Tab-separated table of C-alpha atoms in Angstrom:
chain	number	residue	atom	x	y	z
A	217	UNK	CA	75.051	-37.361	96.903
A	218	UNK	CA	71.526	-36.786	95.512
A	219	UNK	CA	71.406	-33.220	96.862
A	220	UNK	CA	74.903	-32.268	95.743
A	221	UNK	CA	75.107	-33.856	92.299
A	222	UNK	CA	71.459	-33.765	91.126
A	223	UNK	CA	69.275	-31.273	93.027
A	224	UNK	CA	71.813	-28.416	93.165
A	225	UNK	CA	72.678	-28.589	89.417
A	226	UNK	CA	68.946	-28.720	88.564
A	227	UNK	CA	68.352	-25.697	90.784
A	228	UNK	CA	71.179	-23.839	89.045
A	229	UNK	CA	69.670	-24.583	85.611
A	230	UNK	CA	66.319	-23.263	86.834
A	231	UNK	CA	67.987	-20.054	88.032
A	232	UNK	CA	69.757	-19.265	84.757
A	233	UNK	CA	66.928	-20.307	82.392
A	234	UNK	CA	63.820	-19.272	84.371
A	235	UNK	CA	64.783	-16.590	86.906
A	236	UNK	CA	67.656	-14.677	85.279
A	237	UNK	CA	65.927	-14.091	81.861
A	238	UNK	CA	63.187	-12.115	83.640
A	239	UNK	CA	65.717	-9.292	84.059
A	240	UNK	CA	68.442	-10.041	81.496
A	241	UNK	CA	67.354	-11.300	78.083
A	242	UNK	CA	68.418	-14.837	77.248
A	243	UNK	CA	71.897	-14.898	75.621
A	244	UNK	CA	72.291	-11.135	76.074
A	245	UNK	CA	75.594	-9.720	77.331
A	246	UNK	CA	74.276	-9.359	80.887
A	247	UNK	CA	72.958	-12.927	80.858
A	248	UNK	CA	76.155	-14.382	79.379
A	249	UNK	CA	78.464	-12.611	81.845
A	250	UNK	CA	76.474	-13.679	84.905
A	251	UNK	CA	76.073	-17.266	83.754
A	252	UNK	CA	79.766	-17.524	82.833
A	253	UNK	CA	80.921	-16.266	86.244
A	254	UNK	CA	78.564	-18.547	88.163
A	255	UNK	CA	79.415	-21.521	85.949
A	256	UNK	CA	83.118	-21.019	86.686
A	257	UNK	CA	82.367	-20.822	90.412
A	258	UNK	CA	80.291	-23.979	90.150
A	259	UNK	CA	83.029	-25.838	88.279
A	260	UNK	CA	85.548	-24.668	90.860
A	261	UNK	CA	83.251	-25.887	93.643
A	262	UNK	CA	82.765	-29.331	92.126
A	263	UNK	CA	86.491	-29.582	91.371
A	264	UNK	CA	87.072	-28.893	95.071
A	265	UNK	CA	84.518	-31.576	95.965
A	266	UNK	CA	86.380	-34.026	93.741
A	267	UNK	CA	89.609	-33.166	95.586
A	268	UNK	CA	87.853	-33.598	98.943
A	269	UNK	CA	86.914	-37.138	97.920
A	270	UNK	CA	90.136	-38.148	96.136
A	271	UNK	CA	92.588	-36.695	98.681
A	272	UNK	CA	90.673	-37.747	101.788
A	273	UNK	CA	91.603	-36.779	105.350
A	274	UNK	CA	94.882	-38.718	105.204
A	275	UNK	CA	96.215	-37.521	101.862
A	276	UNK	CA	95.927	-40.932	100.227
A	277	UNK	CA	98.134	-42.562	102.844
A	278	UNK	CA	96.432	-44.378	105.718
A	279	UNK	CA	99.403	-46.448	106.895
A	280	UNK	CA	99.805	-46.278	110.666
A	281	UNK	CA	102.907	-47.365	112.616
A	282	UNK	CA	102.825	-50.715	114.400
A	283	UNK	CA	105.247	-49.432	117.057
A	284	UNK	CA	104.405	-46.971	119.812
A	285	UNK	CA	105.474	-43.347	119.163
A	286	UNK	CA	105.421	-40.330	121.459
A	287	UNK	CA	101.927	-38.840	121.617
A	288	UNK	CA	100.356	-41.686	119.640
A	289	UNK	CA	97.374	-43.662	120.934
A	290	UNK	CA	96.387	-47.237	120.270
A	291	UNK	CA	93.265	-47.608	118.106
A	292	UNK	CA	91.232	-50.652	119.107
A	293	UNK	CA	89.493	-50.694	115.713
A	294	UNK	CA	92.591	-50.494	113.506
A	295	UNK	CA	94.735	-52.391	116.034
A	296	UNK	CA	97.467	-49.843	115.270
A	297	UNK	CA	98.841	-46.641	116.793
A	298	UNK	CA	97.074	-43.468	115.625
A	299	UNK	CA	98.641	-39.950	115.527
A	300	UNK	CA	97.514	-37.215	117.960
A	301	UNK	CA	94.162	-35.514	117.123
A	302	UNK	CA	93.122	-38.472	114.962
A	303	UNK	CA	89.748	-40.192	115.264
A	304	UNK	CA	88.494	-43.479	113.864
A	305	UNK	CA	85.651	-43.310	111.335
A	306	UNK	CA	84.878	-44.780	107.907
A	307	UNK	CA	86.878	-47.922	108.802
A	308	UNK	CA	90.103	-45.971	109.312
A	309	UNK	CA	91.740	-43.353	111.509
A	310	UNK	CA	91.339	-39.866	109.989
A	311	UNK	CA	94.296	-37.517	110.512
A	312	UNK	CA	93.123	-34.394	112.397
A	313	UNK	CA	89.531	-35.361	111.598
A	314	UNK	CA	87.071	-32.457	111.585
A	315	UNK	CA	83.791	-34.200	110.710
A	316	UNK	CA	82.218	-36.644	108.287
A	317	UNK	CA	80.571	-35.056	105.241
A	318	UNK	CA	77.592	-37.187	104.231
A	319	UNK	CA	76.980	-35.168	101.059
A	320	UNK	CA	80.127	-36.559	99.427
A	321	UNK	CA	80.603	-39.622	101.665
A	322	UNK	CA	84.076	-38.723	102.917
A	323	UNK	CA	85.710	-37.511	106.115
A	324	UNK	CA	86.963	-33.918	106.284
A	325	UNK	CA	90.411	-33.574	107.810
A	326	UNK	CA	93.799	-31.932	107.515
A	327	UNK	CA	94.444	-32.488	103.818
A	328	UNK	CA	91.020	-31.827	102.298
A	329	UNK	CA	89.457	-29.197	104.572
A	330	UNK	CA	90.675	-26.268	102.442
A	331	UNK	CA	88.804	-27.627	99.416
A	332	UNK	CA	85.661	-28.191	101.492
A	333	UNK	CA	85.602	-24.548	102.648
A	334	UNK	CA	86.361	-23.310	99.119
A	335	UNK	CA	83.383	-25.218	97.701
A	336	UNK	CA	80.976	-24.028	100.403
A	337	UNK	CA	81.988	-20.368	99.912
A	338	UNK	CA	81.419	-20.588	96.158
A	339	UNK	CA	77.975	-22.118	96.636
A	340	UNK	CA	77.172	-19.478	99.270
A	341	UNK	CA	77.840	-16.610	96.843
A	342	UNK	CA	75.739	-18.257	94.122
A	343	UNK	CA	72.864	-18.764	96.580
A	344	UNK	CA	73.073	-15.131	97.727
A	345	UNK	CA	72.866	-13.833	94.156
A	346	UNK	CA	69.573	-15.688	93.885
A	347	UNK	CA	68.405	-13.520	96.807
A	348	UNK	CA	68.545	-10.346	94.699
A	349	UNK	CA	69.156	-10.431	90.973
A	350	UNK	CA	71.586	-7.814	89.438
A	351	UNK	CA	82.078	-33.531	111.434
A	352	UNK	CA	80.499	-36.109	109.572
A	353	UNK	CA	79.738	-33.952	106.517
A	354	UNK	CA	76.394	-35.064	105.075
A	355	UNK	CA	76.945	-33.389	101.682
A	356	UNK	CA	79.729	-35.710	100.608
A	357	UNK	CA	79.286	-38.599	103.085
A	358	UNK	CA	82.964	-38.745	103.949
A	359	UNK	CA	85.119	-37.877	106.925
A	360	UNK	CA	87.025	-34.581	106.958
A	361	UNK	CA	90.537	-34.914	108.359
A	362	UNK	CA	94.079	-33.597	108.185
A	363	UNK	CA	94.745	-34.303	104.502
A	364	UNK	CA	91.405	-33.364	102.913
A	365	UNK	CA	90.321	-30.448	105.123
A	366	UNK	CA	91.876	-27.865	102.756
A	367	UNK	CA	89.719	-29.167	99.867
A	368	UNK	CA	86.642	-29.167	102.117
A	369	UNK	CA	87.183	-25.462	102.921
A	370	UNK	CA	87.741	-24.746	99.221
A	371	UNK	CA	84.450	-26.455	98.314
A	372	UNK	CA	82.453	-24.617	101.001
A	373	UNK	CA	83.709	-21.233	99.762
A	374	UNK	CA	82.728	-22.018	96.161
A	375	UNK	CA	79.255	-23.258	97.146
A	376	UNK	CA	78.778	-20.186	99.356
A	377	UNK	CA	79.509	-17.830	96.443
A	378	UNK	CA	77.042	-19.652	94.170
A	379	UNK	CA	74.353	-19.734	96.876
A	380	UNK	CA	74.745	-16.004	97.555
A	381	UNK	CA	74.283	-15.049	93.904
A	382	UNK	CA	71.222	-17.279	93.440
A	383	UNK	CA	69.548	-15.983	96.585
A	384	UNK	CA	69.893	-12.373	95.407
A	385	UNK	CA	68.326	-13.308	92.075
A	386	UNK	CA	65.429	-15.108	93.749
A	387	UNK	CA	64.738	-12.162	96.067
A	388	UNK	CA	64.069	-9.840	93.115
A	389	UNK	CA	62.306	-12.613	91.146
A	390	UNK	CA	59.906	-13.235	94.039
A	391	UNK	CA	58.975	-9.589	94.661
A	392	UNK	CA	58.417	-9.031	90.943
A	393	UNK	CA	55.912	-11.892	90.979
A	394	UNK	CA	54.243	-10.478	94.114
A	395	UNK	CA	53.878	-7.034	92.527
A	396	UNK	CA	56.623	-5.226	94.433
A	397	UNK	CA	57.981	-5.114	97.973
A	398	UNK	CA	55.669	-4.178	100.827
A	399	UNK	CA	56.145	-4.696	104.600
A	400	UNK	CA	52.498	-5.778	104.775
A	401	UNK	CA	53.329	-8.766	102.554
A	402	UNK	CA	56.004	-10.221	104.840
A	403	UNK	CA	53.467	-12.641	106.317
A	404	UNK	CA	53.063	-14.143	102.845
A	405	UNK	CA	56.712	-15.238	103.030
A	406	UNK	CA	56.296	-16.719	106.509
A	407	UNK	CA	53.097	-18.699	105.791
A	408	UNK	CA	52.797	-18.831	101.974
A	409	UNK	CA	50.601	-21.944	102.126
A	410	UNK	CA	48.040	-19.990	104.191
A	411	UNK	CA	48.180	-17.067	101.754
A	412	UNK	CA	47.566	-19.542	98.921
A	413	UNK	CA	44.574	-21.111	100.702
A	414	UNK	CA	43.112	-17.642	101.348
A	415	UNK	CA	43.705	-16.809	97.657
A	416	UNK	CA	45.837	-13.797	98.565
A	417	UNK	CA	48.485	-15.162	96.184
A	418	UNK	CA	48.141	-17.491	93.205
A	419	UNK	CA	50.063	-20.721	92.613
A	420	UNK	CA	52.741	-19.013	90.487
A	421	UNK	CA	53.428	-16.511	93.268
A	422	UNK	CA	53.474	-19.352	95.805
A	423	UNK	CA	56.051	-21.165	93.656
A	424	UNK	CA	58.258	-18.034	93.489
A	425	UNK	CA	58.111	-17.704	97.287
A	426	UNK	CA	58.996	-21.403	97.668
A	427	UNK	CA	62.013	-20.996	95.361
A	428	UNK	CA	63.277	-18.065	97.427
A	429	UNK	CA	62.741	-19.922	100.710
A	430	UNK	CA	64.730	-22.908	99.406
A	431	UNK	CA	67.633	-20.718	98.254
A	432	UNK	CA	67.564	-18.793	101.542
A	433	UNK	CA	67.693	-22.075	103.495
A	434	UNK	CA	70.732	-23.211	101.492
A	435	UNK	CA	72.356	-19.808	102.073
A	436	UNK	CA	71.831	-19.974	105.864
A	437	UNK	CA	73.143	-23.542	106.029
A	438	UNK	CA	76.297	-22.610	104.097
A	439	UNK	CA	76.787	-19.608	106.396
A	440	UNK	CA	76.685	-22.013	109.340
A	441	UNK	CA	79.289	-24.286	107.721
A	442	UNK	CA	81.646	-21.366	107.033
A	443	UNK	CA	81.252	-19.832	110.503
A	444	UNK	CA	81.759	-23.240	112.147
A	445	UNK	CA	84.962	-23.826	110.179
A	446	UNK	CA	86.334	-20.320	110.834
A	447	UNK	CA	85.489	-20.599	114.538
A	448	UNK	CA	87.320	-23.901	114.933
A	449	UNK	CA	90.291	-22.766	112.818
A	450	UNK	CA	90.597	-19.645	114.984
A	451	UNK	CA	90.634	-21.822	118.121
A	452	UNK	CA	93.054	-24.305	116.565
A	453	UNK	CA	90.560	-27.145	117.029
A	454	UNK	CA	88.638	-29.576	114.877
A	455	UNK	CA	84.867	-29.910	115.187
A	456	UNK	CA	85.333	-33.210	117.008
A	457	UNK	CA	87.740	-31.675	119.536
A	458	UNK	CA	85.471	-28.679	120.148
A	459	UNK	CA	82.419	-30.885	120.731
A	460	UNK	CA	84.361	-33.229	123.018
A	461	UNK	CA	85.671	-30.321	125.127
A	462	UNK	CA	82.173	-28.831	125.334
A	463	UNK	CA	80.668	-32.132	126.479
A	464	UNK	CA	83.390	-32.613	129.092
A	465	UNK	CA	82.833	-29.090	130.450
A	466	UNK	CA	79.080	-29.725	130.696
A	467	UNK	CA	79.680	-32.935	132.638
A	468	UNK	CA	81.986	-31.102	135.037
């Protein structure tokens, strides 16, 4: 919750008020257009996050049948029969549970996964634009299941877009501070603390490198979330099912 609702918005404010004005004057047409687009993506991402939480993996309905149905299994925790591909977490059985998202404290499943992916993709694009100017899910701390998986996917896509944009901005911002791109300076990105100690770069340049590294880390993490979701959707599996099958194959 702290990362999603406090640190990410603060990082976005830093990007538009500190990084972006170095190329586009504050309140100029170029600045306004870029901020407006990213703000809309951010609002879309957080709207998707809200849907991930409110819809949940079971679509707001967690009632399970007391009688045995074909394909259903008995849940020892709920003391009721759970549908196929369901898994118990967060004190209930999540319908087609994918994973638990700790960042928003909710499970990702069938009904909110689309919003999760949407949000991540939007944040990914914003993070990438900071690169060059011009399933327990830990982000939401909730299980992803059948009813909220669509919202989860929606949220991921939105976050991915935002992350991509911010990373592209930070890439240019960093090299401007370092005096221009040079292959000989790559080591300064790998061990910036050493470059600072050797006085090859000053503290301002070190800070610019740190900002880029943070945005790049967010970008890579969102890429992983998107690829993981697409991979499992292509296979017709949830993250839980894929991991269970993998573990069984290793034991065999």
